[in-house]
């Protein structure tokens, strides 16, 4: 029973780890795909609309104070030359993000599986020690009963 519980917990943690890695990868890919539109918007006069459309989803725009949006748009407009150079180099990194995500996921999966195997071995050792101590106690009772 303890084996099933330990493996269920271990595989659940592996599923959560996979979901977390997938989510971070999806967010990173989304940010990189939005970088081209943001770069084009930051360079031109349509910077404010582009920033608003990319940085904030439509459902969130109603909840953000207009002053904060104006200050963000002002900052991006003033930093547009630097931002343009950075955003132009982002697509070159797009392929590396997937490789990096798989590598990090693989390392985490190996660690989780190693911990699961270690827990399996620990449960086995504890059961063996418990069984041995029970057998020793029964043997001692038999010797006392004999005389």
Coordinates of N, CA and C in Angstrom, one line a residue:
X1 N 0.8 -1.2 0.0 CA 0.0 0.0 0.0 C 0.9 1.3 0.0
X2 N 1.9 1.2 0.8 CA 2.8 2.4 0.8 C 3.5 2.6 -0.5
X3 N 3.8 1.5 -1.2 CA 4.4 1.7 -2.5 C 3.5 2.4 -3.5
X4 N 2.2 2.1 -3.5 CA 1.2 2.7 -4.3 C 1.1 4.2 -4.0
X5 N 1.0 4.5 -2.7 CA 0.9 5.9 -2.3 C 2.1 6.7 -2.7
X6 N 3.3 6.1 -2.5 CA 4.6 6.9 -2.8 C 4.7 7.1 -4.3
X7 N 4.3 6.1 -5.1 CA 4.4 6.3 -6.6 C 3.3 7.2 -7.1
X8 N 2.1 7.2 -6.5 CA 1.1 8.1 -6.8 C 1.5 9.5 -6.6
X9 N 2.1 9.8 -5.4 CA 2.5 11.1 -5.1 C 3.7 11.6 -6.0
X10 N 4.6 10.6 -6.3 CA 5.7 10.9 -7.2 C 5.3 11.3 -8.6
X11 N 4.3 10.5 -9.1 CA 3.9 10.7 -10.5 C 3.0 12.0 -10.5
X12 N 2.3 12.3 -9.4 CA 1.5 13.5 -9.4 C 2.5 14.7 -9.4
X13 N 3.6 14.7 -8.7 CA 4.6 15.7 -8.7 C 5.2 15.9 -10.1
X14 N 5.4 14.7 -10.7 CA 6.0 14.8 -12.1 C 5.0 15.4 -13.1
X15 N 3.7 15.2 -12.9 CA 2.7 15.8 -13.7 C 2.6 17.3 -13.4
X16 N 2.7 17.7 -12.2 CA 2.7 19.2 -11.9 C 4.0 19.8 -12.4
X17 N 5.1 19.1 -12.4 CA 6.4 19.7 -12.9 C 6.2 19.8 -14.4
X18 N 5.6 18.9 -15.1 CA 5.4 18.9 -16.5 C 4.5 20.1 -16.9
X19 N 3.4 20.3 -16.1 CA 2.5 21.4 -16.4 C 3.2 22.7 -16.2
X20 N 4.0 22.8 -15.1 CA 4.7 24.1 -14.9 C 5.7 24.4 -16.0
X21 N 6.4 23.4 -16.4 CA 7.4 23.6 -17.5 C 6.7 24.0 -18.8
X22 N 5.6 23.3 -19.1 CA 4.8 23.6 -20.3 C 4.3 25.0 -20.3
X23 N 3.7 25.5 -19.1 CA 3.2 26.8 -19.0 C 4.3 27.9 -19.1
X24 N 5.4 27.7 -18.5 CA 6.5 28.7 -18.7 C 7.0 28.7 -20.1
X25 N 7.1 27.5 -20.8 CA 7.5 27.5 -22.2 C 6.5 28.2 -23.1
X26 N 5.2 28.0 -22.8 CA 4.1 28.6 -23.6 C 4.2 30.1 -23.4
X27 N 4.4 30.6 -22.2 CA 4.4 32.0 -22.0 C 5.7 32.6 -22.7
X28 N 6.8 31.9 -22.6 CA 8.0 32.4 -23.2 C 7.8 32.5 -24.7
X29 N 7.3 31.5 -25.3 CA 7.0 31.5 -26.8 C 6.1 32.6 -27.2
X30 N 5.0 32.8 -26.4 CA 4.1 33.9 -26.6 C 4.8 35.2 -26.5
X31 N 5.6 35.4 -25.5 CA 6.4 36.7 -25.4 C 7.3 36.9 -26.6
X32 N 7.9 35.9 -27.1 CA 8.8 36.0 -28.2 C 8.1 36.3 -29.5
X33 N 6.9 35.7 -29.6 CA 6.1 35.9 -30.8 C 5.5 37.3 -30.8
X34 N 5.3 37.9 -29.6 CA 4.8 39.2 -29.5 C 5.9 40.3 -29.6
X35 N 7.1 39.8 -29.5 CA 8.2 40.8 -29.6 C 8.3 41.5 -30.9
X36 N 8.0 40.8 -32.0 CA 8.1 41.5 -33.3 C 7.0 42.6 -33.4
X37 N 5.8 42.3 -33.0 CA 4.8 43.3 -33.0 C 5.1 44.5 -32.1
X38 N 5.6 44.2 -31.0 CA 6.0 45.2 -30.0 C 7.1 46.1 -30.5
X39 N 8.0 45.5 -31.2 CA 9.1 46.3 -31.8 C 8.6 47.2 -32.9
X40 N 7.7 46.7 -33.7 CA 7.2 47.5 -34.8 C 6.3 48.6 -34.2
X41 N 5.6 48.3 -33.2 CA 4.8 49.4 -32.5 C 5.5 50.4 -31.8
X42 N 6.6 50.0 -31.1 CA 7.4 50.9 -30.3 C 8.2 51.9 -31.2
X43 N 8.5 51.5 -32.5 CA 9.2 52.3 -33.4 C 8.3 53.4 -34.0
X44 N 7.0 53.1 -34.2 CA 6.2 54.0 -34.9 C 5.3 54.8 -34.0
X45 N 4.3 55.5 -34.6 CA 3.4 56.3 -33.9 C 2.3 55.5 -33.2
X46 N 2.1 54.3 -33.7 CA 1.1 53.4 -33.1 C 1.6 52.6 -31.9
X47 N 2.6 53.1 -31.3 CA 3.2 52.5 -30.2 C 2.3 52.2 -29.0
X48 N 1.5 53.2 -28.7 CA 0.6 53.1 -27.5 C -0.4 52.0 -27.7
X49 N -1.0 51.9 -28.9 CA -2.0 50.9 -29.2 C -1.4 49.5 -29.2
X50 N -0.2 49.4 -29.8 CA 0.5 48.2 -29.8 C 0.9 47.7 -28.4
X51 N 1.4 48.6 -27.6 CA 1.8 48.2 -26.2 C 0.6 47.8 -25.5
X52 N -0.5 48.5 -25.6 CA -1.7 48.2 -24.9 C -2.3 46.8 -25.4
X53 N -2.2 46.5 -26.6 CA -2.8 45.3 -27.2 C -1.9 44.1 -26.8
X54 N -0.6 44.3 -26.7 CA 0.3 43.1 -26.5 C 0.5 42.9 -25.0
X55 N 0.8 44.0 -24.3 CA 1.1 43.8 -22.9 C -0.1 43.5 -22.0
X56 N -1.2 43.9 -22.4 CA -2.4 43.7 -21.6 C -3.5 43.0 -22.4
X57 N -4.0 41.9 -21.9 CA -5.1 41.3 -22.6 C -6.4 42.2 -22.5
X58 N -7.3 42.0 -23.4 CA -8.5 42.9 -23.4 C -9.3 42.8 -22.1
X59 N -9.4 41.7 -21.5 CA -10.1 41.6 -20.2 C -9.5 42.3 -19.1
X60 N -8.2 42.6 -19.2 CA -7.4 43.2 -18.1 C -7.3 44.7 -18.3
X61 N -7.5 45.2 -19.5 CA -7.3 46.6 -19.8 C -8.3 47.5 -19.0
X62 N -9.5 47.0 -18.7 CA -10.5 47.8 -17.9 C -10.1 47.9 -16.5
X63 N -9.3 47.1 -16.0 CA -8.9 47.0 -14.6 C -7.6 47.8 -14.3
X64 N -6.9 48.2 -15.3 CA -5.6 48.9 -15.1 C -5.9 50.4 -15.1
X65 N -5.4 51.1 -14.2 CA -5.6 52.6 -14.2 C -5.0 53.2 -15.4
X66 N -5.7 54.2 -16.0 CA -5.1 54.9 -17.2 C -3.8 55.6 -17.0
X67 N -3.6 56.1 -15.8 CA -2.3 56.7 -15.5 C -1.1 55.7 -15.6
X68 N -1.4 54.5 -15.2 CA -0.3 53.5 -15.3 C -0.1 53.1 -16.7
X69 N -1.1 53.0 -17.5 CA -1.0 52.7 -18.9 C -0.2 53.8 -19.6
X70 N -0.5 55.1 -19.3 CA 0.2 56.2 -19.9 C 1.7 56.2 -19.6
X71 N 2.0 56.0 -18.3 CA 3.4 55.9 -17.9 C 4.1 54.8 -18.5
X72 N 3.5 53.6 -18.7 CA 4.1 52.5 -19.3 C 4.4 52.8 -20.8
X73 N 3.4 53.4 -21.5 CA 3.5 53.8 -22.9 C 4.6 54.8 -23.0
X74 N 4.7 55.8 -22.1 CA 5.8 56.8 -22.2 C 7.2 56.2 -22.0
X75 N 7.3 55.2 -21.1 CA 8.5 54.6 -20.9 C 9.0 53.8 -22.1
X76 N 8.1 53.1 -22.7 CA 8.4 52.3 -23.9 C 8.7 53.2 -25.1
X77 N 8.0 54.3 -25.2 CA 8.3 55.2 -26.3 C 9.7 55.8 -26.1
X78 N 10.1 56.2 -24.9 CA 11.4 56.8 -24.7 C 12.5 55.8 -24.8
X79 N 12.2 54.5 -24.5 CA 13.2 53.5 -24.6 C 13.2 52.7 -25.9
X80 N 12.5 53.2 -26.9 CA 12.3 52.5 -28.1 C 13.5 52.1 -28.9
X81 N 14.6 53.0 -29.0 CA 15.8 52.5 -29.7 C 16.4 51.3 -29.1
X82 N 16.6 51.3 -27.7 CA 17.2 50.2 -27.0 C 16.2 49.0 -27.1
X83 N 15.0 49.2 -27.0 CA 14.0 48.1 -27.1 C 14.0 47.5 -28.4
X84 N 14.1 48.3 -29.5 CA 14.1 47.9 -30.8 C 15.3 46.9 -31.1
X85 N 16.4 47.3 -30.6 CA 17.6 46.4 -30.8 C 17.5 45.1 -30.0
X86 N 16.9 45.2 -28.8 CA 16.8 43.9 -28.1 C 15.7 43.0 -28.7
X87 N 14.6 43.6 -29.1 CA 13.5 42.8 -29.7 C 13.9 42.2 -31.0
X88 N 14.8 42.9 -31.8 CA 15.2 42.3 -33.1 C 16.1 41.1 -32.9
X89 N 16.7 40.9 -31.7 CA 17.6 39.8 -31.5 C 16.8 38.6 -30.9
X90 N 15.6 38.8 -30.4 CA 14.8 37.8 -29.7 C 14.5 36.6 -30.6
X91 N 14.0 36.8 -31.9 CA 13.7 35.7 -32.7 C 14.8 34.7 -32.9
X92 N 16.0 35.2 -32.8 CA 17.2 34.3 -32.9 C 17.3 33.3 -31.8
X93 N 16.7 33.7 -30.6 CA 16.7 32.8 -29.5 C 15.6 31.9 -29.4
X94 N 14.6 32.0 -30.3 CA 13.4 31.2 -30.2 C 13.6 29.7 -30.2
X95 N 14.6 29.2 -31.0 CA 14.9 27.8 -31.1 C 15.5 27.3 -29.8
X96 N 16.3 28.1 -29.2 CA 17.0 27.7 -28.0 C 16.0 27.6 -26.8
X97 N 14.9 28.3 -26.8 CA 14.0 28.2 -25.7 C 13.4 26.8 -25.6
X98 N 13.0 26.3 -26.7 CA 12.5 24.9 -26.7 C 13.5 23.9 -26.2
X99 N 14.7 24.0 -26.7 CA 15.7 23.1 -26.2 C 16.0 23.2 -24.7
X100 N 16.0 24.5 -24.3 CA 16.2 24.8 -22.9 C 15.1 24.3 -22.0
X101 N 13.9 24.4 -22.5 CA 12.7 23.9 -21.7 C 12.7 22.4 -21.6
X102 N 13.0 21.7 -22.7 CA 13.1 20.3 -22.6 C 14.3 19.8 -21.7
X103 N 15.4 20.5 -21.7 CA 16.5 20.2 -20.9 C 16.2 20.3 -19.4
X104 N 15.6 21.5 -19.1 CA 15.2 21.7 -17.7 C 14.1 20.7 -17.2
X105 N 13.1 20.4 -18.1 CA 12.1 19.5 -17.8 C 12.7 18.1 -17.5
X106 N 13.7 17.7 -18.4 CA 14.3 16.4 -18.3 C 15.1 16.3 -17.0
X107 N 15.8 17.3 -16.6 CA 16.6 17.3 -15.3 C 15.6 17.1 -14.2
X108 N 14.6 17.9 -14.2 CA 13.6 17.8 -13.1 C 12.9 16.5 -13.0
X109 N 12.6 15.9 -14.2 CA 12.0 14.6 -14.2 C 12.9 13.5 -13.7
X110 N 14.2 13.6 -14.1 CA 15.1 12.6 -13.6 C 15.3 12.7 -12.0
X111 N 15.3 13.9 -11.5 CA 15.4 14.1 -10.1 C 14.1 13.5 -9.4
X112 N 13.0 13.8 -9.9 CA 11.7 13.3 -9.3 C 11.7 11.8 -9.4
X113 N 12.1 11.2 -10.5 CA 12.0 9.7 -10.6 C 13.1 9.1 -9.6
X114 N 14.2 9.8 -9.5 CA 15.3 9.3 -8.6 C 14.8 9.3 -7.2
X115 N 14.1 10.4 -6.8 CA 13.5 10.5 -5.5 C 12.4 9.4 -5.2
X116 N 11.6 9.1 -6.3 CA 10.6 8.1 -6.2 C 11.2 6.7 -6.0
X117 N 12.3 6.4 -6.7 CA 13.0 5.2 -6.5 C 13.6 5.1 -5.2
X118 N 14.2 6.2 -4.7 CA 14.8 6.2 -3.4 C 13.7 6.0 -2.3
X119 N 12.6 6.6 -2.4 CA 11.5 6.3 -1.5 C 11.0 4.9 -1.5
X120 N 11.0 4.3 -2.7 CA 10.6 2.9 -2.9 C 11.6 2.0 -2.1
X121 N 12.9 2.3 -2.3 CA 13.9 1.5 -1.6 C 13.8 1.7 -0.1
X122 N 13.5 2.9 0.4 CA 13.4 3.2 1.8 C 12.2 2.5 2.4
X123 N 11.1 2.4 1.7 CA 10.0 1.7 2.2 C 10.3 0.2 2.3
X124 N 11.0 -0.3 1.3 CA 11.4 -1.7 1.3 C 12.3 -2.0 2.5
X125 N 13.3 -1.2 2.8 CA 14.2 -1.4 3.9 C 13.4 -1.3 5.3
X126 N 12.5 -0.3 5.4 CA 11.7 -0.2 6.6 C 10.9 -1.4 6.8
X127 N 10.3 -2.0 5.7 CA 9.5 -3.2 5.9 C 10.3 -4.4 6.2
X128 N 11.5 -4.5 5.7 CA 12.4 -5.6 6.0 C 12.8 -5.5 7.5
X129 N 13.2 -4.3 7.9 CA 13.6 -4.2 9.3 C 12.4 -4.5 10.3
X130 N 11.2 -4.0 9.9 CA 10.0 -4.3 10.7 C 9.7 -5.8 10.8
X131 N 9.8 -6.4 9.6 CA 9.6 -7.9 9.6 C 10.6 -8.6 10.4
X132 N 11.9 -8.2 10.3 CA 12.9 -8.9 11.0 C 12.7 -8.7 12.5
X133 N 12.3 -7.5 12.9 CA 12.1 -7.3 14.4 C 10.9 -8.1 14.9
X134 N 9.9 -8.2 14.1 CA 8.7 -9.0 14.5 C 9.1 -10.5 14.6
X135 N 9.9 -11.0 13.6 CA 10.3 -12.4 13.7 C 11.2 -12.6 14.9
X136 N 12.1 -11.7 15.2 CA 12.9 -11.8 16.4 C 12.1 -11.8 17.7
X137 N 11.1 -11.0 17.7 CA 10.2 -10.9 18.9 C 9.4 -12.2 19.1
X138 N 9.0 -12.8 18.0 CA 8.2 -14.1 18.0 C 9.1 -15.2 18.5
X139 N 10.4 -15.2 18.0 CA 11.3 -16.2 18.3 C 11.7 -16.1 19.8
X140 N 11.8 -14.9 20.3 CA 12.1 -14.7 21.8 C 10.9 -15.2 22.6
X141 N 9.7 -15.0 22.2 CA 8.5 -15.4 22.9 C 8.5 -17.0 22.9
X142 N 8.8 -17.6 21.8 CA 8.9 -19.0 21.8 C 9.9 -19.6 22.7
X143 N 11.1 -19.0 22.8 CA 12.1 -19.5 23.7 C 11.7 -19.3 25.1
X144 N 11.0 -18.2 25.4 CA 10.5 -18.0 26.8 C 9.4 -19.0 27.1
X145 N 8.6 -19.4 26.2 CA 7.5 -20.3 26.4 C 8.0 -21.7 26.6
X146 N 9.2 -22.1 25.9 CA 9.7 -23.4 26.1 C 10.4 -23.5 27.4
X147 N 10.9 -22.5 27.9 CA 11.5 -22.7 29.2 C 12.5 -21.7 29.6

